[in-house]
Amino acid sequence: MTNQHSIVRSVAAITAAVLLALAAGCSKSSDQNKTSTASATPGQSVSASQGKSASKLGDLSAFRSIAVDVAAIVDKGDLPAAKTRIKDLEVAWDSAEAGLKPRAAEDWHMLDKAIDKSLAALRAYTPIQADCKVAMTALLKAFDTLEGKV
């Protein structure tokens, strides 16, 4: 029994350490993110020389990329596939909340509402392509507004 308790304690300690490390990684200031050439999201890099204007929330390109994918799937009329793909956006956005929201809570809430509307349109009992397209267009516009592109 004592051996099981020590294993449980060890697992709990390791889990806590990993979570703290992840939380610390998500709490980088936006200035650090702007000067970094690689973000925390795999396969994504940002350079100051690219001329992209970052939002107060930091680099949103990974989230926007998923939204672009969803919008393209909606345009093709494959709403079940779009519903599946937007789950990736929801999971990524929710996972990043602790690191993003403190940077610019108002911006975070604005984008969160746009994401929620897109989720609702795609998860409707009988999703309507036109409604989904409107929601995705609004979501992409929200990203662009925060990044200073609109």
Coordinates of C-alpha atoms in Angstrom, one line a residue:
M1 CA 0.0 0.0 0.0
T2 CA 2.8 2.4 0.9
N3 CA 4.4 1.6 -2.5
Q4 CA 1.2 2.6 -4.3
H5 CA 1.1 5.9 -2.4
S6 CA 4.6 6.8 -3.3
I7 CA 3.9 6.1 -7.0
V8 CA 0.8 8.2 -6.8
R9 CA 2.7 11.0 -5.2
S10 CA 5.4 10.8 -7.8
V11 CA 3.0 10.9 -10.6
A12 CA 1.2 13.8 -9.0
A13 CA 4.4 15.7 -8.5
I14 CA 5.5 15.1 -12.1
T15 CA 2.1 16.1 -13.4
A16 CA 2.2 19.3 -11.4
A17 CA 5.6 20.2 -12.7
V18 CA 4.6 19.6 -16.3
L19 CA 1.5 21.8 -15.8
L20 CA 3.5 24.6 -14.2
A21 CA 6.0 24.4 -17.1
L22 CA 3.2 24.6 -19.6
A23 CA 1.6 27.5 -17.8
A24 CA 4.9 29.4 -17.6
G25 CA 5.3 28.8 -21.4
C26 CA 1.9 30.2 -22.1
S27 CA 2.5 33.3 -20.0
K28 CA 5.2 34.9 -22.1
S29 CA 4.7 38.5 -22.7
S30 CA 3.6 39.7 -26.1
D31 CA 7.0 41.5 -26.5
Q32 CA 8.8 38.2 -26.2
N33 CA 6.5 36.7 -28.8
K34 CA 7.1 39.5 -31.2
T35 CA 10.9 39.1 -31.1
S36 CA 10.8 35.3 -31.2
T37 CA 11.2 33.7 -34.6
A38 CA 9.3 30.6 -33.5
S39 CA 6.1 30.4 -31.6
A40 CA 4.9 27.7 -29.2
T41 CA 2.8 26.2 -31.9
P42 CA 4.6 23.5 -34.0
G43 CA 5.1 24.2 -37.6
Q44 CA 4.5 27.9 -37.3
S45 CA 7.1 30.7 -37.4
V46 CA 6.8 34.4 -37.3
S47 CA 9.5 36.9 -38.0
A48 CA 9.4 40.6 -37.4
S49 CA 10.6 41.1 -41.0
Q50 CA 7.5 39.4 -42.4
G51 CA 5.5 42.6 -41.7
K52 CA 2.7 40.9 -39.9
S53 CA 1.1 43.1 -37.3
A54 CA 0.5 41.1 -34.2
S55 CA -2.6 41.6 -32.1
K56 CA -2.5 42.5 -28.4
L57 CA -3.2 38.8 -27.9
G58 CA 0.0 37.8 -29.7
D59 CA 0.3 35.6 -32.7
L60 CA -3.1 34.3 -33.7
S61 CA -2.0 32.8 -37.0
A62 CA -2.4 29.2 -35.9
F63 CA -6.0 29.8 -34.8
R64 CA -6.8 31.8 -38.0
S65 CA -5.3 29.0 -40.1
I66 CA -7.8 26.6 -38.6
A67 CA -10.6 29.0 -39.2
V68 CA -9.5 29.4 -42.9
D69 CA -9.6 25.6 -43.2
V70 CA -13.1 25.5 -41.7
A71 CA -14.3 28.3 -44.0
A72 CA -13.0 26.5 -47.1
I73 CA -14.8 23.3 -46.0
V74 CA -18.0 25.2 -45.4
D75 CA -17.7 26.7 -48.9
K76 CA -17.5 23.2 -50.3
G77 CA -20.7 22.3 -48.5
D78 CA -19.2 19.6 -46.3
L79 CA -20.7 20.8 -43.0
P80 CA -20.0 17.6 -41.1
A81 CA -16.3 17.9 -41.9
A82 CA -16.3 21.6 -41.0
K83 CA -17.9 20.7 -37.7
T84 CA -15.1 18.2 -37.1
R85 CA -12.4 20.7 -38.0
I86 CA -13.8 23.5 -35.9
K87 CA -13.4 21.3 -32.9
D88 CA -9.6 21.7 -33.4
L89 CA -10.1 25.5 -33.2
E90 CA -12.2 25.2 -30.0
V91 CA -9.6 22.9 -28.3
A92 CA -6.6 25.1 -29.3
W93 CA -8.4 28.3 -28.3
D94 CA -9.5 26.9 -24.9
S95 CA -6.1 25.5 -24.2
A96 CA -4.5 28.9 -24.9
E97 CA -7.0 30.9 -22.9
A98 CA -4.9 31.2 -19.7
G99 CA -2.0 32.7 -21.7
L100 CA -4.0 34.9 -24.0
K101 CA -6.8 36.3 -22.0
P102 CA -4.6 38.3 -19.5
R103 CA -2.9 40.1 -22.4
A104 CA -6.0 41.8 -23.7
A105 CA -9.3 40.5 -22.1
E106 CA -11.6 42.7 -24.2
D107 CA -10.0 41.4 -27.5
W108 CA -10.1 37.8 -26.2
H109 CA -13.8 38.1 -25.4
M110 CA -14.6 39.6 -28.8
L111 CA -12.8 36.7 -30.6
D112 CA -14.2 34.1 -28.2
K113 CA -17.7 35.3 -29.1
A114 CA -17.0 35.0 -32.8
I115 CA -15.7 31.5 -32.3
D116 CA -18.7 30.6 -30.2
K117 CA -21.0 31.8 -33.0
S118 CA -19.2 29.7 -35.6
L119 CA -19.4 26.7 -33.3
A120 CA -23.1 27.2 -32.8
A121 CA -23.8 27.6 -36.5
L122 CA -21.9 24.4 -37.3
R123 CA -23.3 22.5 -34.4
A124 CA -26.9 23.5 -35.0
Y125 CA -29.4 20.5 -35.2
T126 CA -29.6 21.1 -38.9
P127 CA -26.7 23.4 -39.9
I128 CA -27.4 25.7 -42.8
Q129 CA -24.5 26.4 -45.1
A130 CA -25.4 30.1 -45.5
D131 CA -25.5 30.6 -41.7
C132 CA -22.2 28.8 -41.3
K133 CA -20.6 30.9 -44.1
V134 CA -21.8 34.1 -42.4
A135 CA -20.4 33.0 -39.1
M136 CA -17.0 32.0 -40.6
T137 CA -16.8 35.2 -42.5
A138 CA -17.4 37.2 -39.3
L139 CA -14.8 35.1 -37.4
L140 CA -12.2 35.7 -40.1
K141 CA -13.0 39.4 -40.0
A142 CA -12.6 39.4 -36.2
F143 CA -9.1 37.9 -36.6
D144 CA -8.2 40.4 -39.2
T145 CA -9.5 43.3 -37.1
L146 CA -7.4 42.2 -34.2
E147 CA -4.3 41.9 -36.4
G148 CA -4.9 45.4 -37.8
K149 CA -5.7 44.1 -41.4
V150 CA -9.1 45.6 -41.5

